[in-house]
Amino acid sequence: MHDERPVGGDLYYGEDLTYCDAENLRSFLTARTALLADSARGSDERLAARSVRTAALMLDATLEHCLSLQQTHERNHPTVRAQVTISWNALCSLAQPWMHNRDYDHTRWRLVKYWNRNHEREIEEKLRGLNSKE
């Protein structure tokens, strides 16, 4: 189990996501697709750029909404937590082909598996329980 938060601001838990993370990742994707977006109207390149940008914008909007609930009790609602995690992981997946780009933030743009330390423990306990029944 992951007992300590990684040093240097590495993202590990979903509860540590900020809107700034989503905004930075979307900006990165916009910059990566700039050349394609300037391709000839109707070309596959331009349409691919539009697809990536539209998906990133939609995921970013979902994250903005869910993360705005940070100051309310709704932030920890299982549905909101799941929506944040799913949207973030999808946004990261869009950017992963560029992971060798020098502007890619390996410390923050990571897939998240758990919402927080307690969630991680709960899942691990459930898995141990399932394995002990076999």
N, CA and C of each residue as an Amber inpcrd file, in Angstrom:
protein
   402
   0.8460000  -1.1790000   0.0000000   0.0000000   0.0000000   0.0000000
   0.8880000   1.2370000   0.0000000   0.3940000   2.2870000  -0.5560000
   1.1130000   3.5510000  -0.6580000   0.9260000   4.3210000   0.6430000
   1.9460000   4.3160000   1.5260000   1.8000000   4.9190000   2.8470000
   2.0930000   6.4050000   2.8860000   2.9400000   6.8840000   2.0310000
   3.3400000   8.2890000   2.0420000   2.9940000   8.9280000   0.7070000
   2.6310000  10.1920000   0.7490000   2.4270000  10.9270000  -0.4960000
   3.7900000  11.1400000  -1.1340000   3.8940000  10.9450000  -2.4390000
   5.1910000  11.1360000  -3.0800000   5.6990000  12.5620000  -2.8960000
   7.0030000  12.6890000  -2.7680000   7.6420000  13.9920000  -2.6060000
   7.6310000  14.7220000  -3.9440000   7.4910000  16.0380000  -3.9080000
   7.5900000  16.8220000  -5.1280000   6.2690000  17.0600000  -5.8230000
   5.1680000  16.7940000  -5.1450000   3.8800000  17.0970000  -5.7360000
   3.3490000  16.0680000  -6.7120000   3.8930000  14.8600000  -6.6810000
   3.3780000  13.8180000  -7.5700000   1.9080000  13.5510000  -7.2520000
   1.1360000  13.3470000  -8.2750000  -0.2820000  13.0420000  -8.0940000
  -0.4360000  11.5430000  -7.8820000  -1.1190000  11.1770000  -6.8320000
  -1.3870000   9.7610000  -6.5770000  -2.8690000   9.5310000  -6.3040000
  -3.4890000  10.4140000  -5.5270000  -4.8930000  10.2600000  -5.1600000
  -5.7670000  11.2780000  -5.8940000  -6.9760000  10.8500000  -6.2390000
  -7.9160000  11.7220000  -6.9260000  -8.2700000  12.9710000  -6.1450000
  -8.3050000  12.8800000  -4.8190000  -8.6670000  14.0430000  -4.0100000
  -7.6440000  15.1720000  -4.1370000  -6.4630000  14.8700000  -4.6580000
  -5.4160000  15.8900000  -4.8080000  -5.4580000  16.6100000  -6.1470000
  -6.3740000  16.2040000  -7.0050000  -6.5180000  16.8740000  -8.2980000
  -7.0200000  18.2930000  -8.1040000  -6.5270000  19.1840000  -8.9370000
  -7.0090000  20.5590000  -8.9190000  -7.4850000  20.9180000 -10.3240000
  -8.2710000  21.9700000 -10.3900000  -8.7000000  22.4220000 -11.7100000
  -7.4980000  22.8680000 -12.5320000  -6.4910000  23.3820000 -11.8830000
  -5.2730000  23.8030000 -12.5720000  -4.6300000  22.6080000 -13.3010000
  -4.6700000  21.4240000 -12.6910000  -4.1500000  20.2170000 -13.3530000
  -4.8770000  19.9770000 -14.6730000  -6.1960000  20.0460000 -14.6260000
  -7.0020000  19.8040000 -15.8260000  -6.7640000  20.8820000 -16.8790000
  -6.7170000  22.1130000 -16.4400000  -6.4980000  23.2320000 -17.3590000
  -5.1210000  23.1340000 -18.0380000  -4.0970000  22.7840000 -17.2680000
  -2.7550000  22.6350000 -17.8350000  -2.6830000  21.4910000 -18.8310000
  -3.3480000  20.4030000 -18.5150000  -3.3380000  19.2590000 -19.4220000
  -4.0920000  19.5710000 -20.7120000  -5.2140000  20.2660000 -20.5850000
  -5.9640000  20.6570000 -21.7880000  -5.1540000  21.6230000 -22.6380000
  -4.4610000  22.5630000 -22.0250000  -3.6060000  23.4990000 -22.7700000
  -2.4870000  22.7540000 -23.4970000  -1.9250000  21.7550000 -22.8360000
  -0.8880000  20.9320000 -23.4470000  -1.4310000  20.2470000 -24.7030000
  -2.6270000  19.6810000 -24.5980000  -3.2440000  19.0060000 -25.7470000
  -3.5500000  19.9910000 -26.8760000  -3.9880000  21.1690000 -26.5340000
  -4.2660000  22.1940000 -27.5390000  -2.9840000  22.5480000 -28.2890000
  -1.8960000  22.6980000 -27.5520000  -0.6100000  23.0120000 -28.1910000
  -0.1290000  21.8660000 -29.0730000  -0.3150000  20.6280000 -28.6250000
   0.1430000  19.4770000 -29.4100000  -0.6470000  19.3300000 -30.7160000
  -1.8910000  19.7520000 -30.7110000  -2.7320000  19.5740000 -31.8990000
  -2.8110000  20.8340000 -32.7620000  -2.0300000  21.8630000 -32.4190000
  -2.1030000  23.1390000 -33.1410000  -1.7980000  22.9850000 -34.6280000
  -0.7600000  22.2310000 -34.9460000  -0.3880000  22.0520000 -36.3490000
  -1.4980000  21.3490000 -37.1260000  -2.0630000  20.3300000 -36.5020000
  -3.1550000  19.5940000 -37.1480000  -4.3890000  20.4710000 -37.3220000
  -4.6530000  21.3000000 -36.3340000  -5.8290000  22.1690000 -36.3880000
  -5.7330000  23.1840000 -37.5170000  -4.5130000  23.5050000 -37.9290000
  -4.3090000  24.4600000 -39.0210000  -4.2840000  23.7910000 -40.3890000
  -4.5130000  22.4940000 -40.4320000  -4.5460000  21.7730000 -41.7060000
  -5.7550000  22.2090000 -42.5240000  -5.7830000  21.7440000 -43.7560000
  -6.8670000  22.1150000 -44.6770000  -8.2300000  21.7400000 -44.0970000
  -9.1710000  22.6270000 -44.3280000 -10.5450000  22.3980000 -43.8590000
 -11.0640000  21.0650000 -44.4020000 -11.6350000  20.2530000 -43.5100000
 -12.1960000  18.9660000 -43.8990000 -11.1830000  17.8330000 -43.9460000
  -9.9140000  18.1380000 -43.7560000  -8.8820000  17.0880000 -43.8090000
  -8.9630000  16.2140000 -42.5550000  -8.4630000  14.9870000 -42.6820000
  -8.4460000  14.0840000 -41.5360000  -7.6230000  14.6630000 -40.3880000
  -6.5430000  15.3570000 -40.7040000  -5.7000000  15.9480000 -39.6730000
  -6.4770000  16.9750000 -38.8550000  -7.1880000  17.8310000 -39.5520000
  -7.9640000  18.8650000 -38.8560000  -9.0960000  18.2480000 -38.0410000
  -9.7360000  17.2260000 -38.5890000 -10.8120000  16.5530000 -37.8710000
 -10.2850000  15.8050000 -36.6420000  -9.0960000  15.2300000 -36.7550000
  -8.4830000  14.5530000 -35.6020000  -8.1870000  15.5670000 -34.4930000
  -7.6530000  16.7170000 -34.8710000  -7.3740000  17.7650000 -33.8880000
  -8.6720000  18.2210000 -33.2250000  -9.7140000  18.3780000 -34.0060000
 -11.0020000  18.8010000 -33.4570000 -11.5400000  17.7520000 -32.4810000
 -11.3780000  16.4820000 -32.8210000 -11.8470000  15.4100000 -31.9350000
 -11.1160000  15.4310000 -30.5990000  -9.7950000  15.5280000 -30.6430000
  -9.0070000  15.5580000 -29.4080000  -9.3840000  16.7880000 -28.5770000
  -9.4740000  17.9310000 -29.2320000  -9.7830000  19.1670000 -28.5140000
 -11.1920000  19.1570000 -27.9250000 -12.1410000  18.6250000 -28.6580000
 -13.5190000  18.5620000 -28.1610000 -13.6170000  17.6230000 -26.9720000
 -12.9830000  16.4550000 -27.0790000 -12.9920000  15.5090000 -25.9580000
 -12.3260000  16.1370000 -24.7350000 -11.1900000  16.7970000 -24.9320000
 -10.4800000  17.4320000 -23.8290000 -11.3350000  18.5270000 -23.1890000
 -12.0150000  19.3060000 -24.0020000 -12.8660000  20.3790000 -23.4910000
 -14.0260000  19.8210000 -22.6640000 -14.6360000  18.7530000 -23.1460000
 -15.7530000  18.1440000 -22.4190000 -15.2950000  17.5560000 -21.0890000
 -14.1690000  16.8710000 -21.0950000 -13.6330000  16.2920000 -19.8630000
 -13.2260000  17.3890000 -18.8850000 -12.6300000  18.4360000 -19.4270000
 -12.2190000  19.5790000 -18.6160000 -13.4440000  20.2390000 -17.9610000
 -14.5130000  20.3830000 -18.7050000 -15.7370000  20.9920000 -18.1580000
 -16.3250000  20.1290000 -17.0450000 -16.3090000  18.8260000 -17.2360000
 -16.8060000  17.9140000 -16.2010000 -15.9570000  18.0370000 -14.9410000
 -14.6360000  18.0650000 -15.1280000 -13.7420000  18.2070000 -13.9810000
 -13.9430000  19.5400000 -13.2730000 -14.0970000  20.6030000 -14.0470000
 -14.3110000  21.9210000 -13.4460000 -15.5510000  21.9040000 -12.5680000
 -16.6210000  21.3260000 -13.0880000 -17.8700000  21.2660000 -12.3180000
 -17.6910000  20.4340000 -11.0510000 -17.1530000  19.2430000 -11.2010000
 -17.0100000  18.3550000 -10.0460000 -16.0410000  18.9220000  -9.0170000
 -14.9560000  19.5140000  -9.4780000 -13.9810000  20.0730000  -8.5430000
 -14.4960000  21.3470000  -7.8790000 -15.4800000  22.0030000  -8.4960000
 -16.0610000  23.1990000  -7.8740000 -16.8520000  22.8320000  -6.6250000
 -17.1730000  21.5600000  -6.4860000 -17.9090000  21.0910000  -5.3120000
 -16.9690000  20.8700000  -4.1220000 -15.7180000  21.2200000  -4.3050000
 -14.6840000  20.9800000  -3.3110000 -15.0450000  21.5180000  -1.9340000
 -15.7250000  22.6380000  -1.8850000 -16.0580000  23.2550000  -0.6030000
 -17.3600000  22.7130000  -0.0110000 -17.9610000  21.7460000  -0.6510000
 -19.2270000  21.2030000  -0.1500000 -19.0460000  19.7400000   0.2260000
 -20.0380000  19.2100000   0.8890000 -20.0030000  17.7920000   1.2520000
 -20.1460000  16.9010000   0.0160000 -20.6510000  17.4670000  -1.0710000
 -20.8530000  16.6830000  -2.2900000 -19.5400000  16.2330000  -2.9230000
 -18.4580000  16.9090000  -2.6120000 -17.1470000  16.5730000  -3.1810000
 -16.7920000  15.1090000  -2.8940000 -17.1860000  14.5960000  -1.7220000
 -16.8510000  13.2260000  -1.3610000 -17.9460000  12.2180000  -1.6880000
 -18.9760000  12.6630000  -2.3710000 -20.0300000  11.7380000  -2.7840000
 -19.4230000  10.7410000  -3.7760000 -19.7170000   9.4600000  -3.6180000
 -19.1210000   8.4470000  -4.5040000 -19.3110000   8.7220000  -6.0020000
 -20.4430000   9.2750000  -6.3810000 -20.6830000   9.5690000  -7.7950000
 -19.7600000  10.6820000  -8.2800000 -19.5960000  11.7090000  -7.4740000
 -18.7100000  12.8200000  -7.8390000 -17.2710000  12.3310000  -7.8950000
 -16.8680000  11.5430000  -6.9160000 -15.5090000  10.9960000  -6.9070000
 -15.2580000  10.1470000  -8.1530000 -16.2190000   9.3300000  -8.5000000
 -16.0720000   8.4790000  -9.6910000 -15.9940000   9.3310000 -10.9560000
 -16.8170000  10.3570000 -11.0350000 -16.8120000  11.2310000 -12.2100000
 -15.4740000  11.9520000 -12.3550000 -14.9180000  12.4250000 -11.2530000
 -13.6110000  13.0840000 -11.2950000 -12.5470000  12.0990000 -11.7650000
 -12.5300000  10.9260000 -11.1700000 -11.5160000   9.9280000 -11.5160000
 -11.6240000   9.4880000 -12.9660000 -12.8170000   9.1970000 -13.4190000
 -13.0190000   8.7420000 -14.7990000 -12.6480000   9.8460000 -15.7860000
 -13.1050000  11.0640000 -15.5300000 -12.8110000  12.1780000 -16.4400000
 -11.3160000  12.4670000 -16.4730000 -10.6790000  12.4780000 -15.3140000
  -9.2380000  12.7370000 -15.2580000  -8.4580000  11.6560000 -16.0050000
  -8.7940000  10.4070000 -15.7550000  -8.0700000   9.3210000 -16.4180000
  -8.2720000   9.3460000 -17.9340000  -9.4490000   9.7260000 -18.3770000
  -9.6910000   9.8540000 -19.8180000  -8.8720000  10.9990000 -20.4060000
  -8.8040000  12.1180000 -19.6960000  -8.0140000  13.2620000 -20.1540000
  -6.5330000  12.8850000 -20.2220000  -6.0450000  12.1980000 -19.2030000
  -4.6520000  11.7340000 -19.2160000  -4.3920000  10.7700000 -20.3720000
  -5.3540000   9.9200000 -20.6480000  -5.1980000   8.9520000 -21.7400000
  -5.0830000   9.6420000 -23.0940000  -5.7850000  10.7540000 -23.2560000
  -5.6590000  11.5210000 -24.5020000  -4.2380000  12.0590000 -24.6840000
  -3.5920000  12.3880000 -23.5840000  -2.2570000  13.0000000 -23.6470000
  -1.1210000  11.9870000 -23.6460000  -1.3760000  10.7700000 -23.2340000
  -0.3030000   9.7900000 -23.0880000   0.5400000   9.5470000 -24.3470000
  -0.0040000   9.6380000 -25.5480000   0.8700000   9.4670000 -26.7200000
   2.0060000  10.4910000 -26.7720000   1.8680000  11.6140000 -26.0720000
   2.8960000  12.6610000 -26.0560000   3.7380000  12.6110000 -24.7770000
   3.7420000  11.4870000 -24.0860000   4.4270000  11.4140000 -22.7960000
   5.9380000  11.6330000 -22.8900000   6.5100000  11.5290000 -24.0840000
   7.9470000  11.7710000 -24.2360000   8.2490000  13.2170000 -24.6280000
   7.2190000  14.0180000 -24.7590000   7.3990000  15.4380000 -25.0410000
   7.9780000  16.1240000 -23.8100000   8.8810000  17.0530000 -24.0090000
   9.5460000  17.7020000 -22.8670000   8.5850000  18.5030000 -21.9930000
   7.4320000  18.8910000 -22.5180000   6.4570000  19.6630000 -21.7370000
   5.4600000  18.7850000 -20.9790000   5.5480000  17.4940000 -21.1510000
   4.6370000  16.5690000 -20.4710000   4.9820000  16.5180000 -18.9860000
   4.0010000  16.7110000 -18.1270000   4.2200000  16.7450000 -16.6840000
   4.0130000  15.3430000 -16.0900000   5.1010000  14.6020000 -15.9620000
   5.0230000  13.2290000 -15.4550000   4.6450000  13.1540000 -13.9780000
   4.8280000  14.2300000 -13.2550000   4.5050000  14.2050000 -11.8280000
   3.0120000  14.3840000 -11.5620000   2.3180000  15.0880000 -12.4440000
   0.9000000  15.3690000 -12.2180000  -0.0280000  14.6270000 -13.1770000
   0.3660000  14.4180000 -14.4070000  -0.5410000  13.8520000 -15.4040000
  -0.4550000  12.3400000 -15.3850000  -0.9480000  11.7870000 -14.2990000
  -0.9060000  10.3530000 -14.0610000  -2.3230000   9.8380000 -13.8530000
  -2.5310000   8.5970000 -14.2380000  -3.8120000   7.9650000 -13.9600000
  -3.9370000   7.7730000 -12.4490000  -5.1350000   7.9780000 -11.9440000
  -5.3680000   7.7630000 -10.5150000  -6.2750000   6.5520000 -10.3340000
  -5.9210000   5.7710000  -9.3400000  -6.6650000   4.5540000  -9.0570000
  -7.5580000   4.7080000  -7.8300000  -7.1110000   5.5310000  -6.8890000
  -7.8060000   5.6720000  -5.6080000  -8.1360000   7.1390000  -5.3420000
  -9.2220000   7.3660000  -4.6070000  -9.6130000   8.7330000  -4.2650000
  -8.7160000   9.2910000  -3.1590000  -8.4320000   8.4630000  -2.1650000
  -7.5710000   8.8830000  -1.0650000  -7.0140000   7.6350000  -0.3830000
  -6.2520000   7.8480000   0.6720000  -5.6210000   6.7240000   1.3740000
  -6.6620000   5.7580000   1.9330000  -7.7570000   6.2810000   2.4890000
  -8.8010000   5.4040000   3.0330000  -9.4340000   4.5470000   1.9500000
  -9.6700000   5.1280000   0.7950000 -10.2360000   4.3890000  -0.3320000
  -9.2820000   3.2710000  -0.7570000  -7.9960000   3.5800000  -0.7900000
  -6.9940000   2.5720000  -1.1500000  -7.0340000   1.4080000  -0.1600000
  -7.1010000   1.7210000   1.1250000  -7.1580000   0.6720000   2.1510000
  -8.4210000  -0.1820000   1.9970000  -9.5660000   0.4680000   1.7610000
 -10.8260000  -0.2590000   1.5830000 -10.7240000  -1.2600000   0.4360000
 -10.1910000  -0.8050000  -0.6800000 -10.0680000  -1.6760000  -1.8570000
  -9.1280000  -2.8320000  -1.5560000  -8.0070000  -2.5400000  -0.9310000
  -7.0510000  -3.6020000  -0.6140000  -7.6370000  -4.6220000   0.3550000
  -8.4160000  -4.1610000   1.3310000  -9.0610000  -5.0840000   2.2680000
 -10.0750000  -5.9650000   1.5440000 -10.8350000  -5.3840000   0.6410000
 -11.8030000  -6.1600000  -0.1300000 -11.0980000  -7.2170000  -0.9780000
  -9.9780000  -6.8210000  -1.5920000  -9.2280000  -7.7630000  -2.4140000
  -8.6370000  -8.8910000  -1.5680000  -8.1320000  -8.5580000  -0.3880000
  -7.6180000  -9.6100000   0.5220000  -8.7310000 -10.5510000   0.9050000
  -9.9100000 -10.0020000   1.1780000 -11.0560000 -10.8370000   1.5350000
 -11.4600000 -11.7700000   0.4040000 -11.4390000 -11.2590000  -0.8140000
 -11.7640000 -12.1010000  -1.9640000 -10.7300000 -13.1920000  -2.1580000
  -9.4580000 -12.8350000  -1.9910000  -8.3840000 -13.8180000  -2.1760000
  -8.3980000 -14.8830000  -1.0820000  -8.8290000 -14.5420000   0.1220000
  -8.8420000 -15.5240000   1.2140000  -9.9890000 -16.5190000   1.0510000
 -10.9910000 -16.1820000   0.2480000 -12.1370000 -17.0800000   0.0240000
 -11.8270000 -18.1490000  -1.0140000 -10.7690000 -17.9500000  -1.7480000
 -10.4380000 -18.9190000  -2.8230000  -9.8330000 -20.1740000  -2.2850000
